[in-house]
PDB file of C-alpha atoms in Angstrom:
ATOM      1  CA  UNK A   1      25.686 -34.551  41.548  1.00 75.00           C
ATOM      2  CA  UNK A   2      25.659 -30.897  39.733  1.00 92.00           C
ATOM      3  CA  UNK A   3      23.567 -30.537  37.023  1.00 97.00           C
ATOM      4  CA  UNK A   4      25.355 -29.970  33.405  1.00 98.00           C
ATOM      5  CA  UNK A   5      22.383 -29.642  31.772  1.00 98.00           C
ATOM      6  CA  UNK A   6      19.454 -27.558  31.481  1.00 98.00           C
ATOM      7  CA  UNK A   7      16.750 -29.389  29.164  1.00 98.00           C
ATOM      8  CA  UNK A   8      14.338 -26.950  27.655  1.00 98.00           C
ATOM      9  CA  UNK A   9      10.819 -28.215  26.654  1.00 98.00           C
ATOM     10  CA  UNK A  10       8.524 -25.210  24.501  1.00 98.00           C
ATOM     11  CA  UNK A  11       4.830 -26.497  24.694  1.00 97.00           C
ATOM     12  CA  UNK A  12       1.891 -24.477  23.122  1.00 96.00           C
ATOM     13  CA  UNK A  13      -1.454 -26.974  23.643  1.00 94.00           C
ATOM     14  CA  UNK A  14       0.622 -29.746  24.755  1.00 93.00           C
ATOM     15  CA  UNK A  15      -1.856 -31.448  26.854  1.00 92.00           C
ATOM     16  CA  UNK A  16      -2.174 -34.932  25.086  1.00 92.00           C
ATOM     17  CA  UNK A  17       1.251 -35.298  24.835  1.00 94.00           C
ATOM     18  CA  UNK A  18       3.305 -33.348  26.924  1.00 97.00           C
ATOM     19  CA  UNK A  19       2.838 -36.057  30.149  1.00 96.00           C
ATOM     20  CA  UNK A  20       4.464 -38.358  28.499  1.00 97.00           C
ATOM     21  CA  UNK A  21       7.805 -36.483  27.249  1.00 98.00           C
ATOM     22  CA  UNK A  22       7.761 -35.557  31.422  1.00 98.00           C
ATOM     23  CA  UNK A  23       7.778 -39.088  32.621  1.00 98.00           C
ATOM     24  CA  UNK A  24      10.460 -39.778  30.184  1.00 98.00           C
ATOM     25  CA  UNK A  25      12.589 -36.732  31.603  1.00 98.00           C
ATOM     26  CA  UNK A  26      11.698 -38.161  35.206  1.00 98.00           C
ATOM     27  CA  UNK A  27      13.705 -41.502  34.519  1.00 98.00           C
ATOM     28  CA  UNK A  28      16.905 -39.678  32.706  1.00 98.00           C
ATOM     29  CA  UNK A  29      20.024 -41.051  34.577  1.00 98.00           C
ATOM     30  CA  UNK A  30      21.493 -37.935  34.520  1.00 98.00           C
ATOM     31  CA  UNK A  31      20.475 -35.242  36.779  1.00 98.00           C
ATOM     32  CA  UNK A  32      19.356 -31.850  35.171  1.00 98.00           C
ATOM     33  CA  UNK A  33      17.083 -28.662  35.577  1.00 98.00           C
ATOM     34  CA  UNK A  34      13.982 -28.748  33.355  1.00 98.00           C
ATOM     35  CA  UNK A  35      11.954 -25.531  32.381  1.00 98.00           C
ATOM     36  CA  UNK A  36       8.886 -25.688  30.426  1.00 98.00           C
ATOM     37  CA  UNK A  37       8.149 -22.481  28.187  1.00 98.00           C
ATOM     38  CA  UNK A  38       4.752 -22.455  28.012  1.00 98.00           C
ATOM     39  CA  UNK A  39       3.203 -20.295  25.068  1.00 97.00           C
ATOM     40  CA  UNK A  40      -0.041 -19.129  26.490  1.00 96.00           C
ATOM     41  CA  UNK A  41      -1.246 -22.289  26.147  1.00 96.00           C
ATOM     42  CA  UNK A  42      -5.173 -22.238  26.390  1.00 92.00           C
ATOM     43  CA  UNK A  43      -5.703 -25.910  26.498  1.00 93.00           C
ATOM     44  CA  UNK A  44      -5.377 -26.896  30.056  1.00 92.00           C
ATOM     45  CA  UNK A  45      -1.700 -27.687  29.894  1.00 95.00           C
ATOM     46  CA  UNK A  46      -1.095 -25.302  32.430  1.00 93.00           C
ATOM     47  CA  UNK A  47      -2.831 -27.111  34.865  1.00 93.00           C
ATOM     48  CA  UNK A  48      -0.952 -30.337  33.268  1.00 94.00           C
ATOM     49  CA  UNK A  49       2.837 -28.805  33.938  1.00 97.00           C
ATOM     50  CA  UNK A  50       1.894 -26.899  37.337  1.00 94.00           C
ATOM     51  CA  UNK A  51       4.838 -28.283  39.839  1.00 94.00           C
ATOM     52  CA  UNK A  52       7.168 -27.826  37.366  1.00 97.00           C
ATOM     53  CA  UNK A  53       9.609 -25.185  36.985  1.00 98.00           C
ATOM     54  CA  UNK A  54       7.418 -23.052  34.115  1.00 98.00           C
ATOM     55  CA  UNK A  55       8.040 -20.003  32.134  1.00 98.00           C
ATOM     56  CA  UNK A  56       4.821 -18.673  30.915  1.00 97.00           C
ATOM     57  CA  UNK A  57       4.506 -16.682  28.064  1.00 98.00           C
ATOM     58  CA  UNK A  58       1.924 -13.723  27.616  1.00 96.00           C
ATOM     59  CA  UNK A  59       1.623 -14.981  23.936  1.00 97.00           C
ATOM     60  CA  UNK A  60       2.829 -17.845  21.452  1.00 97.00           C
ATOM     61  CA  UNK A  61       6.102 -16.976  20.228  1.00 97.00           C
ATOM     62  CA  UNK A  62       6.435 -20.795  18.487  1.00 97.00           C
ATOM     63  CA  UNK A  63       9.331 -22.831  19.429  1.00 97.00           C
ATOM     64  CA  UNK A  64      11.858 -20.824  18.294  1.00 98.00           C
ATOM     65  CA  UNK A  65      10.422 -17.487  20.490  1.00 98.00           C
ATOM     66  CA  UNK A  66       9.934 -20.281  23.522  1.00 98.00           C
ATOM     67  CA  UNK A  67      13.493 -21.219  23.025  1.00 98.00           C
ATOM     68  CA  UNK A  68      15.604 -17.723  22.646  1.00 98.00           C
ATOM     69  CA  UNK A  69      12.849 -16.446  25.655  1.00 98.00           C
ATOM     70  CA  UNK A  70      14.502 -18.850  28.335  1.00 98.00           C
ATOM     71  CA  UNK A  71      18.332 -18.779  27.318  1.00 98.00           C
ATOM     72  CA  UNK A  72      18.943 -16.173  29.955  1.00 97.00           C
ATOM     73  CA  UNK A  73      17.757 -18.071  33.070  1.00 98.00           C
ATOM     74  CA  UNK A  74      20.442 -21.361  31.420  1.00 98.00           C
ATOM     75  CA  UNK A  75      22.685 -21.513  33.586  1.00 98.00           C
ATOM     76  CA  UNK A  76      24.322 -24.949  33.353  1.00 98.00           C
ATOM     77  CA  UNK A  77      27.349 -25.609  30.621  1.00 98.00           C
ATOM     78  CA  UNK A  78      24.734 -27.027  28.299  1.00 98.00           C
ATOM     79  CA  UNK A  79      21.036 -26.515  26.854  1.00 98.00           C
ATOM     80  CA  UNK A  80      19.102 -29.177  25.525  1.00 98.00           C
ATOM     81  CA  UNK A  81      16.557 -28.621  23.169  1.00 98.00           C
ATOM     82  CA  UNK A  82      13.417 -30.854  23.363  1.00 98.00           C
ATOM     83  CA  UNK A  83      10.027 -31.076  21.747  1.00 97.00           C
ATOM     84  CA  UNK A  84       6.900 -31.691  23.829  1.00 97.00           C
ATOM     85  CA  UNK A  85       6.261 -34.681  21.543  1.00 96.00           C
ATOM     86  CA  UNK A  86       9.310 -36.343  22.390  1.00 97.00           C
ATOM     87  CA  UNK A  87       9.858 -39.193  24.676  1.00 98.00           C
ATOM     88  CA  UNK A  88      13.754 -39.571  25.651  1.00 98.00           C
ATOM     89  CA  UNK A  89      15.208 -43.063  26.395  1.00 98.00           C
ATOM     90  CA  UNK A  90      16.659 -43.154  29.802  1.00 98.00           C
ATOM     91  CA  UNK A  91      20.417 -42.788  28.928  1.00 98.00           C
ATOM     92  CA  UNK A  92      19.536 -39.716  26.339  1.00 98.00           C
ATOM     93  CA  UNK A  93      20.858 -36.693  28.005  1.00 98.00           C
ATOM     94  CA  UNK A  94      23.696 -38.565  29.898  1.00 98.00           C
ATOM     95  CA  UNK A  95      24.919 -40.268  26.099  1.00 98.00           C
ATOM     96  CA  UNK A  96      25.148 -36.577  24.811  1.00 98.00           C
ATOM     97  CA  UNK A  97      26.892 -34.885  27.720  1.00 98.00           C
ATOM     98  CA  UNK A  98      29.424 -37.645  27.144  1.00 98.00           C
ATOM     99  CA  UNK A  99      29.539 -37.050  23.466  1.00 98.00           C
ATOM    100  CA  UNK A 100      30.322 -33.662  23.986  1.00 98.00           C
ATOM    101  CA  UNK A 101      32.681 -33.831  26.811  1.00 98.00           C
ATOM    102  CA  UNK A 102      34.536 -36.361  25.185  1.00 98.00           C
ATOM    103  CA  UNK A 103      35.312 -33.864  22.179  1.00 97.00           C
ATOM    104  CA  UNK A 104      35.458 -30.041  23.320  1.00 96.00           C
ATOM    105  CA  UNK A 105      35.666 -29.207  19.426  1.00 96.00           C
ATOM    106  CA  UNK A 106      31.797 -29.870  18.902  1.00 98.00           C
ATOM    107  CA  UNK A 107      29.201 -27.184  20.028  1.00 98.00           C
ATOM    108  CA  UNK A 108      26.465 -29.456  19.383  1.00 98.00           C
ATOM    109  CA  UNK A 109      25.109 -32.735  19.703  1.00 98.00           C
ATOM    110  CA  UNK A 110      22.158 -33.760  17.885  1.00 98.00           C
ATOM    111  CA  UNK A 111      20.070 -37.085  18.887  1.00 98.00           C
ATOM    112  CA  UNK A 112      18.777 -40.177  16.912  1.00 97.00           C
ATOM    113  CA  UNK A 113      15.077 -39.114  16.767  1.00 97.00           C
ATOM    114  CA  UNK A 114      12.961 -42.741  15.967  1.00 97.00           C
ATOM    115  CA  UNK A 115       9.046 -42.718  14.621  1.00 95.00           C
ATOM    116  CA  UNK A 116       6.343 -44.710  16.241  1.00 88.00           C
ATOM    117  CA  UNK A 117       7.641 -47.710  13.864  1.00 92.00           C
ATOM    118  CA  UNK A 118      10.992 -47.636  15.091  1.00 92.00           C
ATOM    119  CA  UNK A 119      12.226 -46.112  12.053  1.00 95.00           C
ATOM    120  CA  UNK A 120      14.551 -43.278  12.230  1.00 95.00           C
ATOM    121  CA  UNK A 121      13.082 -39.960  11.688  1.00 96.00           C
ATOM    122  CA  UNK A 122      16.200 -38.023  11.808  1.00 97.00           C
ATOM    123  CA  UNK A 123      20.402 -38.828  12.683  1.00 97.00           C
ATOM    124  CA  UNK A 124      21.125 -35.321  12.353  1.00 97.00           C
ATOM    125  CA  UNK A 125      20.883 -32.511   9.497  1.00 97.00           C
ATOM    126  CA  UNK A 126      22.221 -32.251   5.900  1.00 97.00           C
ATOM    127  CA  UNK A 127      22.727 -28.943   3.695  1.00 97.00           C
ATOM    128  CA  UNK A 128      21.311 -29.637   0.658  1.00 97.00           C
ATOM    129  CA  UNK A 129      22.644 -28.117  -2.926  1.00 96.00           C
ATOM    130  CA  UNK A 130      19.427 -25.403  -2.923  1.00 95.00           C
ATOM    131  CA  UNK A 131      20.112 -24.705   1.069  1.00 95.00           C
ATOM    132  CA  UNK A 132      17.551 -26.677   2.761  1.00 96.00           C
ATOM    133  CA  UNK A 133      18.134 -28.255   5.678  1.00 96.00           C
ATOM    134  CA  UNK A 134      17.402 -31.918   5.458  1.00 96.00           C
ATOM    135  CA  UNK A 135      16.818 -35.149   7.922  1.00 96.00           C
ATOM    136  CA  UNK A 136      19.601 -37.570   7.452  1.00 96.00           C
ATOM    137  CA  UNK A 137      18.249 -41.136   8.890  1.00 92.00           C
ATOM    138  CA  UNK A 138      21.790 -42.292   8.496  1.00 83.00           C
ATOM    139  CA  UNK A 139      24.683 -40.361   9.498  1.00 80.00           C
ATOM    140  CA  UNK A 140      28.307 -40.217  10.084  1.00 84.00           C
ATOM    141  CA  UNK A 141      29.677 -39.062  13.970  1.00 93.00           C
ATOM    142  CA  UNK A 142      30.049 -35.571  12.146  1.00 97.00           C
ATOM    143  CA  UNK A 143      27.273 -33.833  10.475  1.00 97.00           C
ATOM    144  CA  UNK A 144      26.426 -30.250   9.656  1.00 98.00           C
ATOM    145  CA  UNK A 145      23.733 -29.639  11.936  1.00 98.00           C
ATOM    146  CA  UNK A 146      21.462 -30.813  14.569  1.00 98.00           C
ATOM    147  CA  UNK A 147      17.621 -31.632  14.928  1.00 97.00           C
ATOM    148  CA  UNK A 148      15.836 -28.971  17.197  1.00 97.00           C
ATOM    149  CA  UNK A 149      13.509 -31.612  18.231  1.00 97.00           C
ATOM    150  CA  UNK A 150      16.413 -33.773  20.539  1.00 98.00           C
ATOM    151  CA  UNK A 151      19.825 -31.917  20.550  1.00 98.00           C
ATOM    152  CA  UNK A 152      22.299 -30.750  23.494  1.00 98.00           C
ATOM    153  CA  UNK A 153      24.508 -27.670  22.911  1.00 98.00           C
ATOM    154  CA  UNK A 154      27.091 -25.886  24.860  1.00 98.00           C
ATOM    155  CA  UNK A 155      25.642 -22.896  26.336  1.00 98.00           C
ATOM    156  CA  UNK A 156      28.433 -20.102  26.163  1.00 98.00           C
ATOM    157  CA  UNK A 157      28.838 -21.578  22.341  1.00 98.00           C
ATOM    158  CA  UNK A 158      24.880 -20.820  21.648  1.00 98.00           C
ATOM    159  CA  UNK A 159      25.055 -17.430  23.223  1.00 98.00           C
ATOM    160  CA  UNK A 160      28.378 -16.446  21.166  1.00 98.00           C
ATOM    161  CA  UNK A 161      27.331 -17.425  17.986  1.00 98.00           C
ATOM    162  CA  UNK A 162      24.466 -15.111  18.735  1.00 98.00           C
ATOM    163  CA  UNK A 163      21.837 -16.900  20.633  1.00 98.00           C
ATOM    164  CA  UNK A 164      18.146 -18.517  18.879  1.00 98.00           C
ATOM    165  CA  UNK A 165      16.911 -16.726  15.853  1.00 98.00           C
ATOM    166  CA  UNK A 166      13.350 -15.962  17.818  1.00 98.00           C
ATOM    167  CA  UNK A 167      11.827 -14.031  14.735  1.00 97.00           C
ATOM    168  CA  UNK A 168      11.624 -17.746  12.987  1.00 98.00           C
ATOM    169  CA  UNK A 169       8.667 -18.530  15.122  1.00 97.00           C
ATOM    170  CA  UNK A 170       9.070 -22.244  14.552  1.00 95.00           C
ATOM    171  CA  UNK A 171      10.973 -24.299  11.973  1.00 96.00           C
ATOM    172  CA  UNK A 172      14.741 -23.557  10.541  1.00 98.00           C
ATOM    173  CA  UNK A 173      16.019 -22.138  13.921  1.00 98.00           C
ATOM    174  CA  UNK A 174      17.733 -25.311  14.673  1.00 98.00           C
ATOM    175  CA  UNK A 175      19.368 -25.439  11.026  1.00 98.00           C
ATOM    176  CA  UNK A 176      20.306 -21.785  11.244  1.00 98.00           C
ATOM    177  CA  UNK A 177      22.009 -21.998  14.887  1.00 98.00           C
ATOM    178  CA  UNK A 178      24.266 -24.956  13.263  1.00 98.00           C
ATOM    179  CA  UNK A 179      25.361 -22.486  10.366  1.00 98.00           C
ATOM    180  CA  UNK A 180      26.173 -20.113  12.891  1.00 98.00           C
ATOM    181  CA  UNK A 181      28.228 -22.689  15.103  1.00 98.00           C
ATOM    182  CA  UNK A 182      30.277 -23.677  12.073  1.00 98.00           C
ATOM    183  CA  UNK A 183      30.630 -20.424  11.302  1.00 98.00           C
ATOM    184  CA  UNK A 184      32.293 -19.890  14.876  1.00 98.00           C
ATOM    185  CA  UNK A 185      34.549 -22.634  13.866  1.00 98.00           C
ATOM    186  CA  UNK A 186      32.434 -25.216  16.084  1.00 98.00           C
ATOM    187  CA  UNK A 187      31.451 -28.889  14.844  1.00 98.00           C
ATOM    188  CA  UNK A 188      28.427 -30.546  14.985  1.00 98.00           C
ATOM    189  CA  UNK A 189      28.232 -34.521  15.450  1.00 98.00           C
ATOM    190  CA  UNK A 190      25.555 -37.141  16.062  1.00 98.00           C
ATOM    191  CA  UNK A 191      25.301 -39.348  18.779  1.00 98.00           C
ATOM    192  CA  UNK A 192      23.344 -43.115  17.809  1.00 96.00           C
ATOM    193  CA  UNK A 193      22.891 -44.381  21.136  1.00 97.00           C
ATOM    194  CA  UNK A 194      20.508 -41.077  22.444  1.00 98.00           C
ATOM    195  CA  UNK A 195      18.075 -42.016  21.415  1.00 98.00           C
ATOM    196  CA  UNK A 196      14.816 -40.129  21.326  1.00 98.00           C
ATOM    197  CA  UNK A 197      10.912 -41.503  20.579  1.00 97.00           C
ATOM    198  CA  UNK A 198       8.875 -38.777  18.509  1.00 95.00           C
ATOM    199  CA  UNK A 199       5.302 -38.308  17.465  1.00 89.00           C
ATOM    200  CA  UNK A 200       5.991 -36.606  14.369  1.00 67.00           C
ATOM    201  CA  UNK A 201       3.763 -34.080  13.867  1.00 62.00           C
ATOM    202  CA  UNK A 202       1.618 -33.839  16.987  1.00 53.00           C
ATOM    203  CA  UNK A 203       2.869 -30.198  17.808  1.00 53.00           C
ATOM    204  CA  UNK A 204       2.208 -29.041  14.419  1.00 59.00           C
ATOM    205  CA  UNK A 205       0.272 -29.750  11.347  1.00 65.00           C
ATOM    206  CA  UNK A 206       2.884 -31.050   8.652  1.00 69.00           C
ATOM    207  CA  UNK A 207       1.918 -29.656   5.014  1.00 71.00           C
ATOM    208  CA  UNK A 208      -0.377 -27.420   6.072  1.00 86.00           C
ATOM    209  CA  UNK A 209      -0.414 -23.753   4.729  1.00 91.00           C
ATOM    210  CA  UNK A 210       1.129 -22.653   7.922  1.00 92.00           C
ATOM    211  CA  UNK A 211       3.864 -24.928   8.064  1.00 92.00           C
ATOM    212  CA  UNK A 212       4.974 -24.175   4.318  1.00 93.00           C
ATOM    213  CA  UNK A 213       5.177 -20.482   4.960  1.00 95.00           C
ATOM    214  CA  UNK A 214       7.287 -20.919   7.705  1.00 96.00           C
ATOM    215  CA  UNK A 215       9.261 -23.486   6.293  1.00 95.00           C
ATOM    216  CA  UNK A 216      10.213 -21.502   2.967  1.00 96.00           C
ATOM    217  CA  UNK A 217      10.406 -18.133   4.832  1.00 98.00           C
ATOM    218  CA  UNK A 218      13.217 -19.071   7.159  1.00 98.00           C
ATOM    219  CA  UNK A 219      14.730 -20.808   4.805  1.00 98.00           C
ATOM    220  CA  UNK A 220      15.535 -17.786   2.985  1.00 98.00           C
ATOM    221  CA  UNK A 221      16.389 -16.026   5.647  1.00 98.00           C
ATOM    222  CA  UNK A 222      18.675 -18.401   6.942  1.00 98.00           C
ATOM    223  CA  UNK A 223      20.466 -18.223   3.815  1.00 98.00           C
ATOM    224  CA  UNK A 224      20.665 -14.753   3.681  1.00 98.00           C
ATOM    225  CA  UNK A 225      21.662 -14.370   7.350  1.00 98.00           C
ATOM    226  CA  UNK A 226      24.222 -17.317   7.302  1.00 98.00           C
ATOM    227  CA  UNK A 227      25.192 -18.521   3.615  1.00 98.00           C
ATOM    228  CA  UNK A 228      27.437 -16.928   0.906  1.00 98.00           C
ATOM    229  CA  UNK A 229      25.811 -14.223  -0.991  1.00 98.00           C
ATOM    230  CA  UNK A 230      25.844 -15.997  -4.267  1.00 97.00           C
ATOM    231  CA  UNK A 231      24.029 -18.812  -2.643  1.00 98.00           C
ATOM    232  CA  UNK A 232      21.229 -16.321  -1.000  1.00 98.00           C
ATOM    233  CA  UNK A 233      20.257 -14.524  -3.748  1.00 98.00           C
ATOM    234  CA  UNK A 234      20.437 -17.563  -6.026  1.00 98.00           C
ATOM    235  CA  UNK A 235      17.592 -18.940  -4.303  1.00 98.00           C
ATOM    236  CA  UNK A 236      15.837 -15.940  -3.315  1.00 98.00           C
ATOM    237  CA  UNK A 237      15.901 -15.422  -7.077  1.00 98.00           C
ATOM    238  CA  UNK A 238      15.332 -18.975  -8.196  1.00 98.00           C
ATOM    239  CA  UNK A 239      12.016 -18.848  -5.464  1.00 98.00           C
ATOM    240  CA  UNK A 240      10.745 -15.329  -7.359  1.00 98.00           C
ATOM    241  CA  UNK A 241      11.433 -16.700 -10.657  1.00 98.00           C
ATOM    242  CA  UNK A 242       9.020 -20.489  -9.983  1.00 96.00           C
ATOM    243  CA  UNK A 243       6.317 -18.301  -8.730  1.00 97.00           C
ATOM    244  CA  UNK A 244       6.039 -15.956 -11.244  1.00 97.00           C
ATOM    245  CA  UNK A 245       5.534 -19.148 -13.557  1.00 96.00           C
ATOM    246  CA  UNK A 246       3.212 -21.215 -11.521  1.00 96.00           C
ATOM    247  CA  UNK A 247      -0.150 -19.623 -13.414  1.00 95.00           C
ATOM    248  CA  UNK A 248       1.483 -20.687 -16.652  1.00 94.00           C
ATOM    249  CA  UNK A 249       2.391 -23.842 -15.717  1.00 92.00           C
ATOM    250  CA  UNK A 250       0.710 -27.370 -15.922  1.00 88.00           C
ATOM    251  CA  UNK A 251       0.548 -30.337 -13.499  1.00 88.00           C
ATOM    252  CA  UNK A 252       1.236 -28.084 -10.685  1.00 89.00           C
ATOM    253  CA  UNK A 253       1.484 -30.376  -7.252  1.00 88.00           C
ATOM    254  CA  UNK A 254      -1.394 -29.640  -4.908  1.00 87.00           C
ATOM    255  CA  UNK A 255       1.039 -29.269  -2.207  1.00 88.00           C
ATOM    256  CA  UNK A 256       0.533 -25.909  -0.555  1.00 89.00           C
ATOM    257  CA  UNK A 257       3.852 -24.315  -1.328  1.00 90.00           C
ATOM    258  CA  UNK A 258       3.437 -24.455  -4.441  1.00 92.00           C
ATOM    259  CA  UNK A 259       0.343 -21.746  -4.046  1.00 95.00           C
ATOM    260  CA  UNK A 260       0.972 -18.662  -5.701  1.00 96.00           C
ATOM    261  CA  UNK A 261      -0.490 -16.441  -2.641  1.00 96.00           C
ATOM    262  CA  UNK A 262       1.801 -18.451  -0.107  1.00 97.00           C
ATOM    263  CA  UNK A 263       4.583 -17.773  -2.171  1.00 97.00           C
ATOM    264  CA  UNK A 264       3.993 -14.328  -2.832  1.00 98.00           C
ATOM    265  CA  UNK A 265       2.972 -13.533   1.090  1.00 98.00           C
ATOM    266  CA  UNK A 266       6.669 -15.004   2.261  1.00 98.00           C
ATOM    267  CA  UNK A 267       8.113 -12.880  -0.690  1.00 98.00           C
ATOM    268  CA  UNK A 268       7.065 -10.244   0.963  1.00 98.00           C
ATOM    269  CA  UNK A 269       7.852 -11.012   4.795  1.00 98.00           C
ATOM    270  CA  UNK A 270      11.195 -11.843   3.557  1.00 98.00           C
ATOM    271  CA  UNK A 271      11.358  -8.428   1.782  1.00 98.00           C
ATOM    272  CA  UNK A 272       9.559  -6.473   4.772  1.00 98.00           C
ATOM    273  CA  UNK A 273      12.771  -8.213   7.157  1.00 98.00           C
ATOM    274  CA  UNK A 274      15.241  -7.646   4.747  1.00 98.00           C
ATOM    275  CA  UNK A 275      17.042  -4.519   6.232  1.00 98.00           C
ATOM    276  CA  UNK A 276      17.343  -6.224   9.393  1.00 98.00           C
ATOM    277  CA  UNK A 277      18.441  -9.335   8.016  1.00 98.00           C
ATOM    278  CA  UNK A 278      21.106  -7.593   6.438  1.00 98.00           C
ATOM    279  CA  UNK A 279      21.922  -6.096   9.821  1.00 98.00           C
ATOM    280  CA  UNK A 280      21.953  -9.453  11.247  1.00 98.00           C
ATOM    281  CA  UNK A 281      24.304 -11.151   8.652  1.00 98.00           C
ATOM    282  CA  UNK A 282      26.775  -8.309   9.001  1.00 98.00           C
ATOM    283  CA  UNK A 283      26.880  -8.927  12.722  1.00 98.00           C
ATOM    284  CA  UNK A 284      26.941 -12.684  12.292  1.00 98.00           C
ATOM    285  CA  UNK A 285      30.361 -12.269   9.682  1.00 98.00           C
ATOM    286  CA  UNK A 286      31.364  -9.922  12.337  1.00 98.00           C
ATOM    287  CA  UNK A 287      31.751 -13.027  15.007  1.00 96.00           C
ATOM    288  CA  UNK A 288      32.497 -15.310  12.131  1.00 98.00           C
ATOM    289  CA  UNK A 289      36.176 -17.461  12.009  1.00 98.00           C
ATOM    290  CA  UNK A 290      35.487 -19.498   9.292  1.00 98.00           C
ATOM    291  CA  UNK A 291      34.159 -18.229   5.969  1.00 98.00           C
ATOM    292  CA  UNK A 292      30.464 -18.710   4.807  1.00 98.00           C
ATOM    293  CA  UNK A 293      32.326 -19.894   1.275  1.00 98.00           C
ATOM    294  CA  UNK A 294      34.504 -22.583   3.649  1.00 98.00           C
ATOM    295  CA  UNK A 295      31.235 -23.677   5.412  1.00 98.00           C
ATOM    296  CA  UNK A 296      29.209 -24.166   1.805  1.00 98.00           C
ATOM    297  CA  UNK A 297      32.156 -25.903   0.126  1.00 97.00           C
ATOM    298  CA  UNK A 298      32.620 -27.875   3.021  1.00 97.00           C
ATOM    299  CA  UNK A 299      28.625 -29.052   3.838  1.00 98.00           C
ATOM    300  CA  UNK A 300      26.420 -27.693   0.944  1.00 96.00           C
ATOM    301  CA  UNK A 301      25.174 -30.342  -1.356  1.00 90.00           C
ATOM    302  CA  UNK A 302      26.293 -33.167   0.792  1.00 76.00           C
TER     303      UNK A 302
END
């Protein structure tokens, strides 16, 4: 049988966990093309992968830089997106080409991503009121966008709504590719049964420093790539605004976003990209068929 999909796994020091997310792409009823982005990993995973079809990276350019790096050599009517964490069920990537050629409107399908527990991590993401992207652990068949971590989308779709943001390193390029798609006029849905088992957090460190920065950095780009301008500069503003108040303030939460140097350092990389963030959001409501208001009233706050 021909191949419909290409399933992409980005590993940077995956070696304690990336076996396993192999094995479980080994037994996947459906046949497919695997490439591993490898981001100059110096941890012996590239002894670990060697046999496999591997793109190796001269540095780490995170998931989202692994990601946009391969899209050129796709060439099967879909791309899956996979973490190295991530241990499909056997009927994962066959349940999601289904889903999505059973219904040619959706661009995406995004997978039901389950915790060591059993509990579900994520059914597919939300748009909250402040423009975060959010884990839903239940979910309708439609949602506004899909988890990076397990998640099939069409290939020409992902290329004409303007390919992976790469410059996100890691964390919001997933939410920001669904803006885009609904932006194209695309849906997004979720499919239950493909099931996907995830060791949260053993690619990255959750709440550290790093992952903050990241986190509220792309978020405001995102927004001011992809969202109505009210919306952006609300919470560009609303961001500015909390940290000039943090030194006054009492009680403050230890987390690390809430650190007046990590706020003010993603201040000013989302300053330092702003010109070509404007660039890009002119381009992206160039391609646009649906309006950024349509796609907020429609998904933002739900």
């Amino acid at each position: 049988m021909t191949a419909l999909s290409t399933v992409v796994v980005v590993t940077w020091r995956g070696r304690e966990h990336i076996g396993a997310c192999l094995d479980a792409l080994e037994t996947q009823k459906s046949p497919h093309r695997t490439i591993i982005v490898d981001n100059a990993s110096d941890d012996g995973t590239a002894a670990l992968i060697r046999g496999y079809e591997v793109l190796r990276l001269d540095r780490n350019r995170g998931y989202a830089g692994g990601l946009a790096a391969v899209l050129d050599l796709v060439r099967t009517p879909y791309v899956a997106w996979l973490n190295d964490d991530a241990e499909p069920d056997p009927t994962w990537l066959s349940e999601l080409e289904t889903a999505l050629e059973d219904d040619p409107t959706a661009a995406a399908a995004t997978s039901s991503m389950l915790l060591a527990d059993g509990s579900t991590q994520s059914s597919g993401v939300a748009l909250t009121a402040d423009g975060y992207g959010k884990d839903m652990v239940l979910a309708g068949r439609e949602v506004f966008g899909f988890c990076g971590g397990a998640a099939l989308v069409r290939t020409s779709e992902l290329r004409r709504a303007g390919g992976v943001p790469a410059s996100f390193f890691c964390y919001y390029e997933d939410t920001d590719t669904s803006w885009r798609l609904r932006l194209n006029g695309s849906r997004v849905i979720s499919v239950g049964p493909a099931r996907v088992r995830h060791r949260h957090g053993a690619s990255t460190r959750l709440g550290s420093a790093l992952f903050h920065r990241w986190n509220e950095r792309n978020r405001l780009l995102m927004l001011l790539r992809c969202a109505p301008l009210f919306v952006a500069l609300r919470e560009l503003g609303r961001f500015a605004v909390i940290t000039s108040l943090l030194p006054f303030r009492k009680n403050v939460p230890q987390a690390a976003n809430f650190r007046v140097g990590l706020r003010l350092r993603v201040l000013g990389e989302v300053l330092v990209r702003l010109p070509v963030t404007m660039v890009q959001r002119w381009r992206i409501g160039w391609r646009a068929s649906v309006s950024r208001k349509v796609v907020w009233r429609d998904w933002g706050g739900r």
